[in-house]
Structure formats: C-alpha cells, structure tokens
Amino acid sequence: MAHFKKTLLLIALIGTLVACNDNSNDKSDNKNQVLVIGVTTTLEDSGLLSRLVSAFQNTHNITVKPVVAGSGQIHKLLSLGDISLAITHDPQGEKALIKNGIIDNRIALTQNDFIIIGPQNDPANIKSALAPSEALQKIVNANTLFVSRGDNSGTHQMEKTWWQTINKTPSKQYYLKTGTGMGSTLNVAAERGAYTFVDRATWLAFNNKQNLNILFEDSKRLPNTYSLLIKSDALVQEQVILWRDWISTGEGHRIILNHRIDSQPLFFKVP
C-alpha cells in the first residue's frame, strides 16, 4: 500500500512538471524548456544530483526537474509512460525494460560499489567473511538486526540477490524494512545499531554515522553501476539530446568523476 501511495504521489508530481513543460513548448529559447528526469535517491543522497542540475541549468538555461525515487519506482514510471528519461542503478531491471520494449537507449555513466555497514563491535563478526553470502549468513546466525530499504530500489535489488544465494533472510524480528530512501534507512541503522547495505557514495556523504562502520566490502562482487535510460520517442527533444551528450561524454561526466568528499572520489569510470 505504501509503494502504491508513493507511485500516485510521483505521478501527480510528474503531471505538474509535464504541464509546465507543455506550457513552455511554444517558446523558442532554451530558458523556457523544462527537462523532467527520474533519478535514483542515492545520487541525491551523495550530493551529486544538485551539482549536476545546477551546472546543466547554468550552461544551457534549461530548467531541470528531478523526480527522485528508488530505481524500482523510476522503472515503473518509465513503464507507465510518465517519464521518458532516467538515471538508475538496477542493471537487471534496466535489462528487463529493454527486453519489454520500454526503453532502447541505456548508457552506462559511472560506477562505484555497495558495502555492508554495521555496529563497530560487529556482533555477527561479518568482518571475517570472505563473501557477501557468508556475511549475510553470519548476520542470520547471530540474530542481529538488519535494516533493509525494502523499496525495490537498486540497493534493495542487490541485497535481495545475495539473500537468495543463502535462501533465507533473518527472522521477522531481526529484519526491518523501512520502505524509504538510503539516507533515511542509514539513520534507522545508526539509531538501532543495525547492519545494512549501502552504496559507497551515500555512505561517504552520510553525516550521522554514529557507531556504524564499513564491515564488509568486495567491489567485484558488489558492483554499483549507474545508467542513463532514454525512451526512443524522447530523442526528438532537443533538451534530451543535450542532456545525453552533456552527462555521458561532456562536462556533466567530468563533474561525476570529480565529485569528492574529503578529497575521496565517489564515482569512477565504467570499465
């Protein structure tokens, strides 16, 4: 029910944005154009989204209106035809959109990785784990709290993939689904001293770490790739083409790769 309400709110917001865009279509100059983009919450939580929006608007005089939600919600909006342009980080969901003919343009923009964080004293001893599956099995065995976004986001999909490898999740009392974005989920984990999956960029930008630490990392097994998704009918729009080129090969891509916190880069080139 919560996911349904979120979708309705997002659709209502998009309707308003599209109306604004339609009202500006008869204007010839860029400053009256509106570009609606579905964007995963982790780009906002990492601080990157605001930099991209500001830089693009300053360069092209086009108003950018991000619709921020988990990748699963963004993919649903693409499927419904409510948006035509998005950045998400759920490769399997993105491939399904291509297979089902929802999108036919998918451009890998950048990547980092997912990590598992938890309380400093590490009651499940996942720091000694050699694989994500072993880390999760230790959490189950120790009966310690795990907080999940539970929102079909890219982060949640990666988490579910690894639970499936051990064919179990913690019992109900030790498995808390927030149904919220990454920042809010990290706040719950910090307050409850729990384990959770998080993308590295959001973790580095997060200011309420309290007693939480990185306890398991494996960039090869926990890759996190962000891709630009475009519906083919949107490529007739000048502002969409400008955004595609700017963020995939132009100044926008340089901003992504130069985005840092305490001199530490948050995003990297896709191999």
XYZ file of C-alpha atoms in Angstrom:
271
model
C 0.000 0.000 0.000
C 2.868 2.373 0.883
C 4.527 1.761 -2.505
C 1.178 2.393 -4.278
C 0.758 5.728 -2.488
C 4.317 6.712 -3.366
C 3.661 5.931 -7.017
C 0.485 8.040 -7.026
C 2.355 10.961 -5.457
C 5.140 10.668 -8.007
C 2.661 10.538 -10.880
C 0.885 13.622 -9.530
C 4.212 15.453 -9.310
C 5.163 14.405 -12.826
C 1.805 15.602 -14.145
C 2.552 19.046 -12.743
C 6.044 19.066 -14.237
C 4.844 17.907 -17.636
C 2.155 20.593 -17.618
C 4.872 23.156 -17.013
C 6.860 21.686 -19.882
C 3.861 21.710 -22.232
C 3.189 25.344 -21.430
C 6.731 26.223 -22.477
C 6.802 24.301 -25.751
C 5.703 27.322 -27.750
C 8.729 29.279 -26.537
C 11.731 29.282 -28.813
C 14.521 29.875 -26.281
C 16.000 27.204 -24.018
C 15.321 29.033 -20.773
C 11.619 28.249 -21.096
C 12.201 24.495 -21.517
C 11.750 22.008 -18.682
C 13.589 18.684 -18.555
C 11.972 16.068 -16.295
C 14.380 13.321 -15.193
C 13.725 10.320 -12.956
C 16.709 9.930 -10.635
C 17.582 7.305 -8.041
C 17.729 8.526 -4.436
C 21.387 7.581 -3.987
C 22.504 10.282 -6.440
C 20.650 12.829 -4.335
C 21.912 11.441 -1.023
C 25.511 11.505 -2.279
C 25.249 15.209 -3.113
C 25.940 14.645 -6.818
C 22.457 15.402 -8.165
C 22.351 19.025 -7.016
C 25.748 19.674 -8.635
C 24.634 18.183 -11.949
C 21.330 20.049 -12.021
C 22.948 23.390 -11.164
C 25.735 23.005 -13.730
C 23.419 21.926 -16.566
C 20.947 24.731 -15.892
C 23.728 27.313 -15.810
C 25.185 26.035 -19.076
C 22.011 25.517 -21.105
C 19.360 27.712 -19.438
C 17.053 24.675 -19.299
C 15.146 24.025 -16.090
C 15.823 20.513 -14.760
C 13.085 18.922 -12.629
C 14.323 15.691 -10.983
C 11.792 13.107 -9.826
C 13.718 11.364 -7.045
C 12.772 7.799 -6.056
C 14.182 4.296 -5.834
C 15.147 2.624 -9.116
C 12.118 0.322 -8.960
C 9.715 3.259 -8.734
C 11.532 5.076 -11.538
C 11.299 1.983 -13.760
C 7.567 1.787 -13.056
C 7.141 5.410 -14.147
C 9.060 4.682 -17.358
C 6.798 1.682 -17.993
C 3.692 3.805 -17.454
C 4.993 6.434 -19.864
C 5.018 9.124 -17.180
C 8.695 9.909 -17.752
C 10.999 9.342 -20.721
C 14.421 9.938 -19.184
C 16.042 8.472 -16.067
C 19.223 7.557 -14.204
C 19.013 4.351 -12.171
C 21.325 1.654 -10.777
C 19.473 -1.624 -11.194
C 21.064 -3.470 -14.161
C 18.615 -6.387 -14.095
C 15.617 -4.066 -14.012
C 17.117 -1.967 -16.789
C 17.673 -5.032 -18.982
C 14.030 -6.016 -18.392
C 12.929 -2.574 -19.608
C 14.902 -3.110 -22.807
C 13.563 -6.652 -23.261
C 9.987 -5.398 -22.830
C 10.481 -2.549 -25.295
C 10.062 0.182 -22.680
C 13.446 1.753 -23.449
C 16.019 1.166 -26.145
C 18.733 3.579 -25.033
C 20.836 2.581 -21.999
C 24.193 4.267 -21.425
C 26.453 3.256 -18.524
C 27.580 6.508 -16.868
C 29.594 5.650 -13.791
C 30.090 3.105 -11.036
C 31.264 2.507 -7.505
C 30.265 -0.350 -5.211
C 27.952 -1.465 -2.437
C 29.204 -2.163 1.073
C 27.713 -3.685 4.207
C 27.915 -1.462 7.256
C 27.039 -2.214 10.865
C 27.862 -1.507 14.511
C 31.528 -1.098 15.352
C 31.582 -4.087 17.709
C 30.307 -6.266 14.813
C 28.288 -8.818 16.838
C 27.883 -11.096 13.797
C 31.629 -10.912 13.011
C 30.998 -10.238 9.329
C 34.385 -8.538 9.054
C 35.899 -12.031 8.832
C 33.562 -13.069 5.971
C 35.116 -13.917 2.611
C 31.970 -13.344 0.505
C 28.706 -11.360 0.734
C 26.765 -14.612 1.203
C 28.937 -15.547 4.182
C 28.461 -12.091 5.723
C 24.672 -12.396 5.456
C 24.707 -15.946 6.813
C 26.637 -14.684 9.849
C 24.018 -11.973 10.417
C 21.254 -14.596 10.335
C 23.140 -16.936 12.678
C 23.851 -14.172 15.192
C 20.218 -12.989 15.386
C 21.270 -9.365 14.944
C 19.155 -6.631 13.381
C 19.377 -5.990 9.638
C 17.686 -2.903 8.152
C 16.538 -3.138 4.526
C 15.257 -0.369 2.292
C 12.572 -2.797 1.142
C 11.591 -0.490 -1.696
C 12.723 -2.345 -4.863
C 15.495 0.208 -5.337
C 18.808 -0.735 -6.931
C 20.292 -1.148 -3.460
C 17.414 -3.360 -2.363
C 17.736 -5.490 -5.508
C 21.436 -6.101 -4.837
C 20.633 -7.007 -1.243
C 17.898 -9.444 -2.332
C 20.249 -11.078 -4.839
C 22.630 -12.038 -2.058
C 19.908 -13.198 0.346
C 18.801 -15.538 -2.426
C 22.248 -17.146 -2.511
C 21.715 -18.438 1.039
C 17.973 -18.976 0.505
C 16.944 -17.139 3.667
C 16.625 -13.809 5.412
C 16.674 -13.008 9.143
C 13.553 -13.872 11.113
C 10.906 -11.149 11.153
C 12.012 -9.635 14.459
C 15.530 -9.123 13.128
C 14.656 -7.867 9.625
C 13.312 -4.314 9.455
C 12.068 -2.862 6.137
C 11.986 0.934 6.080
C 10.415 1.468 2.639
C 12.429 4.693 2.421
C 15.482 6.111 0.675
C 19.072 5.353 1.547
C 19.673 8.328 3.821
C 16.609 7.583 5.955
C 17.493 3.892 6.093
C 21.005 4.725 7.301
C 19.522 6.908 10.037
C 17.461 3.939 11.252
C 20.523 1.678 11.153
C 22.504 4.249 13.148
C 19.765 4.601 15.765
C 19.259 0.850 16.112
C 22.871 -0.281 15.764
C 21.942 -2.485 12.803
C 23.538 -3.852 9.646
C 22.503 -2.672 6.178
C 23.536 -2.496 2.511
C 24.508 0.951 1.201
C 26.220 2.382 -1.859
C 29.653 3.763 -1.040
C 28.947 7.308 -2.265
C 25.938 7.767 0.020
C 27.885 6.283 2.928
C 30.754 8.736 2.463
C 28.309 11.653 2.275
C 26.287 10.469 5.303
C 26.840 12.627 8.398
C 25.053 10.566 11.076
C 27.308 7.510 11.171
C 27.335 7.341 14.986
C 28.711 3.863 15.821
C 28.439 2.446 12.300
C 31.469 1.252 10.307
C 32.187 -0.426 6.985
C 32.396 -4.107 7.895
C 32.318 -5.875 4.536
C 33.407 -4.723 1.079
C 34.057 -6.540 -2.179
C 33.876 -4.259 -5.205
C 33.994 -7.124 -7.712
C 31.027 -8.968 -6.188
C 29.078 -5.866 -5.181
C 29.355 -3.526 -8.197
C 27.095 -0.498 -8.434
C 26.607 0.860 -11.957
C 24.503 3.918 -12.802
C 22.986 4.132 -16.286
C 21.135 6.747 -18.289
C 17.847 5.391 -19.681
C 16.057 7.103 -22.563
C 12.862 6.166 -24.347
C 13.352 6.397 -28.095
C 10.492 8.859 -28.589
C 12.272 11.323 -26.276
C 15.274 11.620 -28.599
C 13.340 14.040 -30.800
C 13.559 16.600 -27.975
C 16.496 18.982 -28.150
C 16.891 19.180 -24.359
C 17.063 15.382 -24.029
C 19.839 15.169 -26.630
C 21.704 17.987 -24.900
C 21.434 16.201 -21.533
C 22.514 12.852 -23.003
C 25.651 14.269 -24.573
C 26.469 16.535 -21.625
C 26.253 13.816 -18.975
C 27.665 10.876 -20.933
C 30.713 12.465 -22.585
C 30.704 16.183 -21.757
C 31.072 18.438 -18.752
C 28.442 16.521 -16.767
C 30.515 13.354 -16.942
C 33.579 15.252 -15.725
C 31.544 16.555 -12.786
C 30.563 12.976 -11.885
C 34.150 11.717 -11.951
C 35.425 14.748 -9.996
C 32.737 14.578 -7.295
C 34.588 14.122 -3.999
C 34.117 14.153 -0.257
C 37.228 14.904 1.819
C 39.312 14.518 -1.355
C 37.967 10.991 -1.882
C 36.289 10.297 -5.275
C 32.782 8.811 -5.068
C 32.264 7.696 -8.679
C 34.514 6.077 -11.279
C 34.643 5.284 -14.986
C 32.837 2.144 -16.077
C 35.438 -0.387 -17.317
